[in-house]
Short mmCIF file of C-alpha atoms in Angstrom, two decimals:
data_model
loop_
_atom_site.label_atom_id
_atom_site.label_comp_id
_atom_site.label_asym_id
_atom_site.label_seq_id
_atom_site.Cartn_x
_atom_site.Cartn_y
_atom_site.Cartn_z
CA MET A 213 3.93 1.16 24.39
CA ARG A 214 0.38 0.09 25.60
CA TRP A 215 -1.49 -2.71 24.06
CA GLN A 216 -4.43 -0.88 23.09
CA THR A 217 -1.84 1.68 20.95
CA ILE A 218 -0.30 -1.71 19.47
CA LYS A 219 -3.99 -2.68 18.63
CA TYR A 220 -4.87 0.76 17.06
CA PHE A 221 -1.80 0.65 14.88
CA PHE A 222 -2.84 -2.93 13.42
CA ARG A 223 -6.25 -1.52 12.86
CA GLU A 224 -5.45 1.66 11.36
CA ALA A 225 -2.81 -0.56 9.02
CA LYS A 226 -5.65 -2.69 7.93
CA THR A 227 -8.27 0.08 7.38
CA SER A 228 -5.73 1.93 5.51
CA LEU A 229 -4.59 -1.09 3.40
CA ARG A 230 -8.78 -1.48 2.39
CA ARG A 231 -9.38 2.40 2.28
CA ASN A 232 -6.16 2.83 -0.16
CA SER A 233 -6.39 -0.80 -2.23
CA VAL A 234 -5.36 0.44 -5.45
CA LEU A 235 -2.18 1.83 -4.29
CA SER A 236 -1.63 -1.09 -1.96
CA ILE A 237 -2.10 -3.23 -4.85
CA ALA A 238 0.53 -1.15 -7.01
CA THR A 239 2.77 -1.15 -4.24
CA ALA A 240 2.64 -4.79 -3.71
CA THR A 241 2.80 -5.85 -7.77
CA THR A 242 5.98 -3.23 -7.49
CA ILE A 243 7.99 -4.88 -4.83
CA SER A 244 6.84 -8.62 -6.01
CA ILE A 245 8.25 -7.65 -9.50
CA CYS A 246 11.16 -6.33 -7.83
CA VAL A 247 11.36 -9.45 -5.56
CA PHE A 248 10.87 -11.62 -8.91
CA ILE A 249 13.94 -10.08 -10.42
CA LEU A 250 15.94 -10.09 -7.67
CA GLY A 251 15.29 -13.46 -7.49
CA ILE A 252 16.33 -14.36 -10.77
CA ALA A 253 19.08 -12.61 -10.41
CA VAL A 254 20.24 -14.49 -7.15
CA LEU A 255 19.39 -17.84 -8.99
CA LEU A 256 21.70 -16.85 -11.60
CA TYR A 257 24.45 -16.19 -9.07
CA MET A 258 23.85 -19.30 -6.88
CA ASN A 259 24.11 -21.59 -10.01
CA SER A 260 27.08 -19.79 -11.68
CA GLY A 261 28.82 -20.29 -8.30
CA GLN A 262 27.63 -24.11 -8.47
CA VAL A 263 28.73 -24.39 -12.24
CA ILE A 264 31.89 -22.36 -11.26
CA GLN A 265 32.79 -24.66 -8.09
CA LYS A 266 32.47 -27.79 -10.41
CA LEU A 267 34.46 -26.44 -13.29
CA GLU A 268 37.32 -25.38 -10.46
CA SER A 269 36.94 -28.83 -8.90
CA ASP A 270 37.72 -30.50 -11.97
CA VAL A 271 41.06 -28.61 -11.86
CA GLU A 272 43.60 -31.49 -11.04
CA ILE A 273 47.08 -32.14 -11.68
CA VAL A 274 48.77 -35.37 -12.92
CA ALA A 275 52.38 -36.41 -11.45
CA PHE A 276 53.74 -38.80 -13.79
CA LEU A 277 56.08 -41.14 -11.65
CA GLU A 278 59.59 -42.13 -12.67
CA ASP A 279 59.89 -45.46 -14.19
CA ASP A 280 62.22 -47.08 -11.64
CA LEU A 281 60.01 -46.66 -8.53
CA THR A 282 59.32 -49.23 -5.97
CA THR A 283 55.57 -49.80 -4.82
CA TYR A 284 56.92 -48.62 -1.37
CA GLN A 285 58.25 -45.61 -2.72
CA THR A 286 55.27 -44.98 -4.56
CA GLU A 287 53.03 -45.57 -1.24
CA GLU A 288 55.33 -43.19 0.68
CA LEU A 289 55.01 -40.76 -2.01
CA GLN A 290 51.10 -41.28 -1.61
CA GLN A 291 51.15 -40.80 2.06
CA THR A 292 53.39 -37.60 2.30
CA LEU A 293 50.96 -36.10 -0.65
CA LYS A 294 47.64 -37.10 1.67
CA LYS A 295 49.34 -35.28 4.95
CA ASN A 296 50.04 -31.96 2.92
CA PRO A 297 46.66 -29.90 3.59
CA ALA A 298 46.95 -28.29 0.42
CA VAL A 299 45.77 -31.65 -1.21
CA LEU A 300 42.49 -32.65 -1.16
CA SER A 301 42.91 -36.38 -2.74
CA VAL A 302 45.37 -38.47 -4.38
CA THR A 303 44.55 -41.10 -7.06
CA PHE A 304 47.20 -43.87 -8.20
CA VAL A 305 46.71 -44.52 -11.77
CA SER A 306 48.90 -47.43 -12.62
CA LYS A 307 50.39 -47.50 -16.34
CA ASP A 308 48.05 -50.56 -17.29
CA GLU A 309 44.99 -48.41 -16.23
CA ALA A 310 46.33 -45.53 -18.26
CA LEU A 311 46.88 -47.52 -21.11
CA ALA A 312 43.00 -48.98 -21.07
CA ARG A 313 41.73 -45.27 -20.48
CA LEU A 314 43.57 -44.13 -23.74
CA GLU A 315 42.32 -47.28 -25.30
CA ASN A 316 38.64 -46.69 -24.03
CA LYS A 317 39.13 -42.95 -25.85
CA MET A 318 40.07 -43.80 -29.05
CA GLY A 319 38.08 -46.59 -29.22
CA GLU A 320 38.38 -50.20 -30.35
CA TYR A 321 41.83 -49.71 -31.14
CA ASP A 322 44.33 -52.28 -29.77
CA LEU A 323 47.25 -50.11 -28.65
CA LEU A 324 49.51 -52.45 -27.10
CA GLU A 325 49.47 -54.71 -30.02
CA SER A 326 50.33 -51.64 -32.05
CA MET A 327 53.19 -51.08 -29.84
CA GLU A 328 54.36 -54.69 -29.88
CA GLY A 329 53.53 -55.67 -26.18
CA SER A 330 55.41 -52.78 -24.60
CA ASN A 331 53.19 -49.84 -22.50
CA PRO A 332 55.26 -46.62 -23.13
CA LEU A 333 53.21 -44.77 -20.23
CA ASN A 334 54.32 -44.18 -17.09
CA ASP A 335 52.23 -44.86 -13.67
CA SER A 336 51.02 -41.34 -12.58
CA LEU A 337 49.23 -39.89 -9.03
CA GLU A 338 45.74 -37.44 -9.94
CA ILE A 339 46.09 -35.06 -7.60
CA LYS A 340 43.38 -32.57 -6.48
CA ALA A 341 43.78 -29.42 -4.63
CA THR A 342 42.21 -28.52 -1.55
CA ASN A 343 41.97 -24.81 -2.92
CA PRO A 344 42.02 -25.32 -6.84
CA ARG A 345 43.27 -21.97 -7.06
CA GLU A 346 46.77 -22.94 -5.50
CA VAL A 347 46.90 -25.80 -8.17
CA GLY A 348 50.17 -23.91 -9.77
CA GLU A 349 51.68 -23.77 -6.10
CA LEU A 350 51.17 -27.37 -5.43
CA ALA A 351 52.03 -28.41 -8.91
CA ALA A 352 55.44 -26.87 -8.45
CA ALA A 353 55.89 -28.53 -4.94
CA VAL A 354 55.06 -31.79 -6.47
CA GLU A 355 57.35 -31.99 -9.23
CA LYS A 356 60.29 -30.89 -6.45
CA MET A 357 59.33 -34.21 -4.51
CA LYS A 358 61.61 -37.12 -5.53
CA GLY A 359 60.55 -40.08 -7.64
CA VAL A 360 58.42 -37.48 -9.38
CA GLY A 361 59.15 -37.03 -13.43
CA LYS A 362 56.75 -34.47 -14.90
CA VAL A 363 53.65 -32.43 -13.74
CA ARG A 364 50.78 -31.62 -16.09
CA TYR A 365 47.62 -29.54 -14.90
CA GLY A 366 46.89 -27.56 -17.92
CA GLN A 367 48.45 -24.37 -16.79
CA ASP A 368 47.12 -21.87 -19.65
CA LEU A 369 43.69 -23.69 -19.68
CA VAL A 370 43.20 -23.43 -15.87
CA GLN A 371 44.38 -19.71 -15.58
CA LYS A 372 42.07 -18.87 -18.16
CA LEU A 373 39.33 -20.35 -16.59
CA PHE A 374 40.22 -18.93 -13.13
CA SER A 375 40.50 -15.62 -14.50
CA ALA A 376 36.81 -16.18 -16.39
CA THR A 377 35.00 -17.46 -13.05
CA HIS A 378 36.86 -14.38 -11.06
CA TRP A 379 34.91 -11.76 -13.59
CA VAL A 380 31.45 -14.18 -13.64
CA ARG A 381 31.79 -13.87 -9.88
CA ILE A 382 32.33 -10.01 -9.64
CA LEU A 383 29.98 -9.57 -12.37
CA SER A 384 26.84 -11.38 -10.80
CA VAL A 385 27.67 -9.70 -7.65
CA VAL A 386 27.48 -6.21 -9.44
CA ILE A 387 24.28 -7.60 -10.98
CA VAL A 388 22.56 -8.33 -7.82
CA VAL A 389 23.84 -5.03 -5.94
CA PHE A 390 22.42 -2.89 -8.63
CA LEU A 391 19.11 -4.85 -8.89
CA GLY A 392 18.93 -4.49 -4.90
CA MET A 393 19.25 -0.86 -5.33
CA ALA A 394 17.21 -0.09 -8.21
CA ALA A 395 14.48 -2.38 -6.25
CA VAL A 396 14.70 -0.13 -3.20
CA PHE A 397 14.60 3.20 -5.90
CA LEU A 398 11.50 1.43 -7.12
CA VAL A 399 9.80 0.65 -4.35
CA ALA A 400 10.83 3.95 -2.15
CA THR A 401 9.08 5.64 -5.33
CA THR A 402 5.99 3.60 -5.37
CA THR A 403 5.71 3.88 -1.55
CA ARG A 404 6.20 7.53 -1.85
CA LEU A 405 2.93 8.17 -4.03
CA THR A 406 0.99 6.34 -1.71
CA ILE A 407 2.14 8.36 1.15
CA PHE A 408 1.85 11.46 -0.85
CA SER A 409 -1.58 10.48 -1.29
CA ARG A 410 -1.99 10.58 2.50
CA ARG A 411 0.40 13.84 3.55
CA LYS A 412 -2.47 15.91 4.42
CA GLU A 413 -3.12 13.01 7.10
CA ILE A 414 0.49 13.00 8.26
CA TYR A 415 -0.33 16.76 8.40
CA ILE A 416 -3.10 16.93 10.52
CA MET A 417 -1.24 14.25 12.80
CA LYS A 418 1.78 16.13 13.33
CA LEU A 419 -0.70 19.01 14.28
CA VAL A 420 -2.65 17.05 16.56
CA GLY A 421 0.25 16.22 18.75
CA ALA A 422 0.96 12.91 17.28
CA THR A 423 4.58 11.70 17.72
CA ASN A 424 6.78 10.65 14.52
CA ARG A 425 6.87 6.89 15.90
CA PHE A 426 3.29 6.96 16.36
CA ILE A 427 2.91 8.43 12.32
CA ARG A 428 5.42 5.61 11.32
CA PHE A 429 4.15 2.54 12.91
CA PRO A 430 0.93 1.99 10.59
CA PHE A 431 3.15 3.12 7.93
CA PHE A 432 5.72 0.35 8.81
CA LEU A 433 2.99 -2.03 9.14
CA GLU A 434 1.55 -1.51 5.53
CA GLY A 435 4.66 -1.35 4.39
CA MET A 436 5.54 -5.01 5.76
CA ALA A 437 2.37 -6.30 4.95
CA LEU A 438 2.47 -5.64 1.36
CA SER A 439 6.12 -6.63 1.00
CA VAL A 440 5.62 -9.78 2.46
CA SER A 441 2.40 -10.56 0.23
CA GLY A 442 4.37 -9.15 -2.80
CA THR A 443 7.52 -11.18 -1.58
CA LEU A 444 5.38 -14.81 -1.29
CA PHE A 445 3.70 -13.88 -4.68
CA ALA A 446 7.08 -13.54 -6.41
CA LEU A 447 8.35 -16.63 -4.80
CA VAL A 448 5.07 -18.95 -5.97
CA PHE A 449 5.81 -17.76 -9.49
CA LEU A 450 10.03 -18.09 -9.01
CA GLY A 451 9.44 -21.54 -7.51
CA LEU A 452 7.21 -22.71 -10.27
CA GLY A 453 9.64 -21.45 -12.92
CA TYR A 454 12.57 -22.59 -11.58
CA PHE A 455 11.24 -26.50 -10.71
CA TYR A 456 10.29 -26.35 -14.33
CA MET A 457 13.60 -25.54 -15.35
CA ILE A 458 15.21 -28.45 -13.24
CA GLU A 459 12.73 -31.06 -14.80
CA ASN A 460 12.39 -29.56 -18.26
CA VAL A 461 16.00 -28.17 -18.84
CA GLN A 462 18.20 -29.21 -16.61
CA PRO A 463 18.26 -33.06 -18.09
CA ALA A 464 19.74 -31.21 -21.75
CA LEU A 465 22.30 -29.40 -20.17
CA ALA A 466 23.59 -32.02 -17.75
CA PHE A 467 27.32 -30.21 -17.71
CA LEU A 468 25.64 -27.24 -15.85
CA PRO A 469 24.64 -28.77 -12.99
CA MET A 470 21.85 -26.60 -11.01
CA ILE A 471 21.10 -26.08 -7.52
CA THR A 472 18.08 -28.89 -6.58
CA ASP A 473 19.08 -28.87 -2.82
CA ILE A 474 15.52 -28.25 -1.27
CA ASN A 475 17.38 -26.73 1.95
CA VAL A 476 19.26 -24.09 -0.17
CA LEU A 477 16.16 -23.27 -2.08
CA ILE A 478 14.19 -22.85 1.10
CA LYS A 479 17.17 -20.73 2.55
CA MET A 480 17.28 -18.69 -0.38
CA GLY A 481 13.23 -18.23 0.00
CA LEU A 482 13.65 -17.05 3.37
CA GLY A 483 16.38 -14.51 2.40
CA LEU A 484 14.36 -13.18 -0.07
CA THR A 485 11.21 -12.75 1.97
CA LEU A 486 13.27 -10.78 4.37
CA ALA A 487 14.95 -8.59 1.70
CA GLY A 488 11.47 -8.09 0.38
CA MET A 489 10.22 -7.05 3.88
CA ALA A 490 13.31 -4.72 4.35
CA LEU A 491 12.50 -3.09 0.78
CA GLY A 492 8.80 -2.16 1.98
CA VAL A 493 10.18 -0.95 5.46
CA ILE A 494 13.17 1.07 3.97
CA GLY A 495 10.78 2.62 0.86
CA THR A 496 8.31 3.88 3.78
CA PHE A 497 10.99 4.80 5.72
CA ILE A 498 12.75 6.97 2.96
CA SER A 499 9.62 8.17 1.67
CA LEU A 500 7.77 9.12 4.87
CA ASN A 501 10.73 11.11 6.64
CA LYS A 502 10.01 14.05 4.21
CA PHE A 503 6.57 14.41 5.33
CA LEU A 504 7.24 13.69 9.10
CA ASP A 505 9.48 17.37 9.06
CA VAL A 506 6.20 19.39 9.89
CA MET B 1221 -0.20 35.03 30.72
CA LEU B 1222 -0.48 31.95 27.98
CA VAL B 1223 0.96 33.35 24.92
CA GLN B 1224 4.01 35.95 24.72
CA MET B 1225 5.92 37.05 21.81
CA TYR B 1226 9.02 39.19 22.51
CA ASN B 1227 10.54 40.97 19.21
CA VAL B 1228 9.46 38.30 17.20
CA SER B 1229 10.48 38.70 13.31
CA LYS B 1230 10.43 36.16 10.76
CA SER B 1231 12.17 36.40 7.54
CA TYR B 1232 12.05 33.44 5.12
CA ASP B 1233 14.63 31.93 2.68
CA ASN B 1234 12.96 33.74 -0.02
CA GLY B 1235 13.84 37.28 1.55
CA VAL B 1236 9.91 37.88 2.09
CA ARG B 1237 9.87 39.36 6.05
CA ALA B 1238 6.83 37.74 7.08
CA LEU B 1239 7.08 39.17 10.90
CA ASN B 1240 8.56 42.45 12.20
CA ASP B 1241 8.98 42.90 15.67
CA VAL B 1242 6.46 41.63 17.33
CA THR B 1243 5.41 41.68 20.91
CA LEU B 1244 2.40 40.95 22.54
CA LYS B 1245 0.88 38.77 25.11
CA ILE B 1246 -2.37 36.85 25.22
CA GLU B 1247 -4.15 36.17 28.33
CA ARG B 1248 -5.49 32.76 29.46
CA GLY B 1249 -9.34 33.03 28.29
CA GLU B 1250 -9.05 35.46 25.87
CA PHE B 1251 -10.95 35.91 22.52
CA VAL B 1252 -8.53 37.52 20.08
CA PHE B 1253 -8.93 38.30 16.60
CA LEU B 1254 -5.91 38.32 14.14
CA MET B 1255 -6.87 40.79 11.29
CA GLY B 1256 -4.75 42.04 8.35
CA HIS B 1257 -4.79 41.40 4.37
CA SER B 1258 -2.99 38.45 2.67
CA GLY B 1259 0.58 38.74 3.46
CA ALA B 1260 0.39 40.58 6.57
CA GLY B 1261 1.83 37.66 8.71
CA LYS B 1262 -1.49 35.99 9.96
CA SER B 1263 -0.66 32.71 8.84
CA THR B 1264 3.07 33.07 9.80
CA PHE B 1265 1.98 34.26 13.28
CA ILE B 1266 -0.13 31.04 13.45
CA LYS B 1267 2.79 28.71 12.44
CA LEU B 1268 5.14 30.38 14.75
CA LEU B 1269 2.73 29.21 17.87
CA MET B 1270 2.34 26.14 15.94
CA ARG B 1271 6.30 25.57 16.17
CA GLU B 1272 5.48 24.81 12.33
CA GLU B 1273 8.22 27.61 11.62
CA LEU B 1274 10.84 29.07 14.06
CA PRO B 1275 11.55 33.08 14.50
CA THR B 1276 14.47 34.71 12.61
CA ARG B 1277 14.48 36.77 16.00
CA GLY B 1278 12.32 36.90 19.49
CA GLN B 1279 11.40 34.82 21.75
CA ILE B 1280 8.11 32.92 21.97
CA PHE B 1281 6.26 31.55 25.32
CA VAL B 1282 3.07 29.35 25.09
CA ALA B 1283 1.97 28.30 28.82
CA SER B 1284 5.30 29.81 30.25
CA ARG B 1285 7.34 27.27 27.62
CA SER B 1286 9.85 28.71 25.39
CA VAL B 1287 9.12 27.49 21.87
CA LEU B 1288 12.26 28.30 20.33
CA ARG B 1289 14.33 26.24 23.27
CA MET B 1290 11.96 23.45 23.04
CA LYS B 1291 13.38 20.01 21.32
CA LYS B 1292 11.90 18.22 18.46
CA ALA B 1293 10.73 15.39 20.65
CA GLU B 1294 8.63 17.87 22.70
CA ILE B 1295 6.69 19.60 19.93
CA PRO B 1296 4.22 17.32 20.07
CA GLN B 1297 3.68 17.84 23.52
CA LEU B 1298 3.08 21.66 22.55
CA ARG B 1299 0.61 20.71 19.98
CA ARG B 1300 -1.59 18.84 22.25
CA ASN B 1301 -2.00 22.12 24.29
CA ILE B 1302 -3.36 23.70 20.62
CA GLY B 1303 -6.31 22.74 18.72
CA VAL B 1304 -5.96 24.08 15.01
CA ILE B 1305 -9.19 24.91 13.10
CA PHE B 1306 -8.45 25.50 9.17
CA GLN B 1307 -10.42 27.59 6.44
CA ASP B 1308 -10.50 24.18 4.10
CA PHE B 1309 -11.35 22.03 7.39
CA LYS B 1310 -8.75 19.58 6.65
CA LEU B 1311 -10.77 16.62 7.49
CA LEU B 1312 -9.71 13.05 6.39
CA GLU B 1313 -11.88 12.07 3.53
CA ASN B 1314 -11.75 8.56 4.17
CA LYS B 1315 -12.84 8.49 7.81
CA THR B 1316 -16.03 9.00 8.98
CA VAL B 1317 -16.99 12.10 11.41
CA TRP B 1318 -16.92 10.09 14.42
CA GLU B 1319 -13.29 8.69 13.79
CA ASN B 1320 -12.26 12.05 12.23
CA VAL B 1321 -12.64 13.41 16.08
CA ALA B 1322 -11.55 10.30 17.74
CA PHE B 1323 -8.62 10.43 15.70
CA ALA B 1324 -7.41 13.44 17.49
CA MET B 1325 -7.51 11.79 20.84
CA GLN B 1326 -6.01 8.34 19.40
CA VAL B 1327 -2.98 10.12 18.40
CA VAL B 1328 -2.28 11.21 22.10
CA GLY B 1329 -2.96 7.68 23.32
CA ALA B 1330 -6.35 8.27 25.15
CA THR B 1331 -8.33 5.10 26.22
CA SER B 1332 -11.19 3.28 24.37
CA GLN B 1333 -13.35 4.40 26.85
CA GLN B 1334 -12.18 8.01 27.08
CA ILE B 1335 -12.26 8.61 23.45
CA LYS B 1336 -15.89 6.76 23.38
CA ALA B 1337 -16.96 9.41 26.51
CA ARG B 1338 -15.39 12.68 25.03
CA VAL B 1339 -16.06 12.11 21.08
CA GLU B 1340 -19.81 11.54 22.09
CA GLU B 1341 -19.62 14.71 24.11
CA THR B 1342 -18.04 16.61 21.84
CA ILE B 1343 -19.95 15.81 18.60
CA ASN B 1344 -23.13 16.68 20.66
CA MET B 1345 -21.43 19.61 21.90
CA VAL B 1346 -20.55 20.89 18.07
CA GLY B 1347 -24.21 20.08 16.89
CA LEU B 1348 -23.65 16.99 14.58
CA SER B 1349 -25.51 14.24 16.89
CA GLY B 1350 -26.54 11.83 14.54
CA ARG B 1351 -24.17 12.55 12.04
CA GLU B 1352 -21.33 10.21 13.60
CA SER B 1353 -20.94 7.57 10.60
CA SER B 1354 -21.30 10.27 7.96
CA PHE B 1355 -18.41 10.90 5.92
CA PRO B 1356 -17.01 14.40 5.38
CA SER B 1357 -18.25 14.73 1.61
CA GLN B 1358 -21.81 13.86 2.75
CA LEU B 1359 -21.68 17.29 4.96
CA SER B 1360 -22.60 20.65 4.07
CA GLY B 1361 -19.61 22.94 4.52
CA GLY B 1362 -20.93 24.23 8.03
CA GLU B 1363 -21.27 20.74 9.17
CA GLN B 1364 -17.55 19.96 8.11
CA GLN B 1365 -16.32 23.05 9.81
CA ARG B 1366 -18.26 21.59 13.03
CA VAL B 1367 -16.51 18.40 12.65
CA GLY B 1368 -12.91 20.51 12.45
CA ILE B 1369 -14.14 22.69 15.20
CA ALA B 1370 -14.79 19.11 17.45
CA ARG B 1371 -11.55 17.79 16.39
CA ALA B 1372 -9.65 20.68 17.81
CA ILE B 1373 -11.67 20.74 20.84
CA VAL B 1374 -11.62 17.23 21.93
CA ASN B 1375 -8.27 17.10 23.73
CA ARG B 1376 -9.17 20.13 25.52
CA PRO B 1377 -6.77 22.06 24.45
CA LEU B 1378 -5.47 25.77 26.24
CA ILE B 1379 -5.58 27.48 23.15
CA VAL B 1380 -7.66 27.00 20.10
CA ILE B 1381 -6.24 28.50 16.83
CA ALA B 1382 -8.61 29.05 13.85
CA ASP B 1383 -7.32 30.41 10.72
CA GLU B 1384 -10.32 31.95 8.75
CA PRO B 1385 -12.69 29.36 9.80
CA THR B 1386 -15.47 31.17 8.41
CA GLY B 1387 -13.86 31.95 5.15
CA ASN B 1388 -15.80 29.10 3.21
CA LEU B 1389 -19.09 29.38 4.62
CA ASP B 1390 -22.25 31.47 3.88
CA ALA B 1391 -23.25 34.55 6.37
CA ASP B 1392 -25.61 32.57 8.53
CA THR B 1393 -23.46 29.52 8.52
CA ALA B 1394 -20.09 31.48 9.53
CA TRP B 1395 -22.77 32.93 12.65
CA GLU B 1396 -23.56 29.82 13.67
CA ILE B 1397 -19.76 28.84 14.06
CA MET B 1398 -19.08 32.23 15.73
CA GLU B 1399 -21.38 31.56 18.30
CA LEU B 1400 -19.97 28.13 18.95
CA MET B 1401 -16.52 29.30 18.84
CA SER B 1402 -18.02 32.16 21.81
CA GLU B 1403 -19.75 28.93 23.69
CA ILE B 1404 -15.81 27.07 23.64
CA ASN B 1405 -14.10 30.37 24.86
CA ARG B 1406 -16.90 30.67 27.44
CA LYS B 1407 -16.13 27.55 29.04
CA GLY B 1408 -12.39 28.84 29.16
CA THR B 1409 -10.38 27.94 26.13
CA THR B 1410 -8.35 30.77 24.73
CA ILE B 1411 -9.51 31.25 21.19
CA ILE B 1412 -6.83 33.08 18.43
CA MET B 1413 -8.73 33.60 15.30
CA ALA B 1414 -7.31 34.88 11.81
CA THR B 1415 -10.21 36.42 9.95
CA HIS B 1416 -10.99 38.91 7.21
CA ALA B 1417 -14.76 38.87 8.16
CA HIS B 1418 -15.01 42.56 9.38
CA GLU B 1419 -18.69 42.07 10.17
CA ILE B 1420 -17.98 39.24 12.58
CA VAL B 1421 -15.38 40.97 14.06
CA ARG B 1422 -17.38 44.26 14.57
CA ARG B 1423 -20.65 42.52 16.29
CA MET B 1424 -18.25 39.82 18.51
CA HIS B 1425 -16.67 42.82 20.34
CA LYS B 1426 -13.24 41.23 21.08
CA ARG B 1427 -9.77 42.22 21.25
CA VAL B 1428 -8.85 42.67 17.81
CA ILE B 1429 -4.49 42.62 16.98
CA CYS B 1430 -4.40 44.38 12.91
CA LEU B 1431 -1.36 43.19 10.97
CA ASP B 1432 0.26 45.11 8.38
CA LYS B 1433 3.51 43.91 6.53
CA GLY B 1434 4.26 42.19 9.61
CA CYS B 1435 4.22 44.31 11.84
CA VAL B 1436 1.17 45.18 14.81
CA VAL B 1437 -0.39 48.19 13.95
CA SER B 1438 -3.34 48.02 16.39
CA ASP B 1439 -4.12 45.84 19.40
CA GLN B 1440 -7.61 47.33 20.72
CA GLN B 1441 -9.83 45.56 22.95
CA GLY B 1442 -13.45 45.63 22.05
CA VAL B 1443 -13.17 47.47 19.04
CA SER B 1444 -15.95 47.49 15.89
CA ILE B 1445 -13.94 47.91 12.66
CA ALA B 1446 -15.66 50.20 10.02
#
């Protein structure tokens, strides 16, 4: 493609944006609204993922050790567990520490005194699974190990949690995909309106011998310019809203950790910009094809 | 031979038979009037030459190339050999006179120098010097048609097809346009002009092809239509 032709494309796109300013603003606004809504959905998806990850990573197995286990045997048991790739971490909790935790939970009440100086609790190991979803299998394996008495990991609760998080994940993906499709449809409709108003121009271009590529290029440039400006506008509002929430709402909902890593948010912004550009280009492509068939 | 049509028929999906077994030839440099009532097949004839439509049956050759066998990617090349003039001018309202004419050269990839020289020359030829910066809405009907003619000839096509170019103009302006068309023809461009204007056809003494219900009912040279 010749440099002069490229210059012509850019000049045409610029002139057309200026001369069709009302429709250009309408298209950019539509893209902006679509990206804004899509951004909210993506942020919800990412944050729900973070909350789910946090909830799932809190799941742990407590393996109560038998009374007569020596320190050496306990240490050996921990080493065996740590070598298991399904185990993320193992923490030893002595019976005294367990009692102290219990007392802490119950307030000022002196449990040891009430039990006449004898601690009925066992030493235990708190085990976290590499994959929290395989906690059941790991618990069964731990239970069979020599020196381990009872194993507890809140089976019912964990199963309900995983079932809920599974559906939340699916629902978030469905919402994002649905909103993405709605955005493409909405942008395609708006660009069709823009292109429809210029169908005479396209028809004349075809009749004087313009190739489809020649006709498409300025429209694509316009689509890109409008989608980038629309997306940036949406990202500014999205960013302001999100950081306001982090500062003002997050402290009140400390148990729901929000994503604050700026790198992750920048990547999301770039992703949305690309999505916005794709929206503009796909919308233009869908709308333009109909008028090129002359 | 510039245009050859052999047994060309065209039926549309709604069952309308627009052309019926048309066979004709048009030589390089000819001026041909295409006459007939509304629905006689004049527009279809033009659309087939432009490859806007494909015939249901028959063969069409333009400059020795089969229009039927042409690949989609070759259509722009065909159209660069044909200039079209419309009854309703079909000018781009948001472009100036100069831009409307230059536009036809830009889409075929001409250089800036070529565009500048040729557009200026063509605008002069159609008598619109000094109106280069005007927008179509600021021009009279006749002037708008002159812009349409300039756009059609700026790429120096082999054929100019004019679909009722005087249909929207008063008699004097129509005659001015016809004089311009004659001048273009004198320079060697073949002209095919669809028209209802009997008076113009009578005074021009050129070849006249009459269509009726899609059939060629007469094809005579230099006739005077009553």
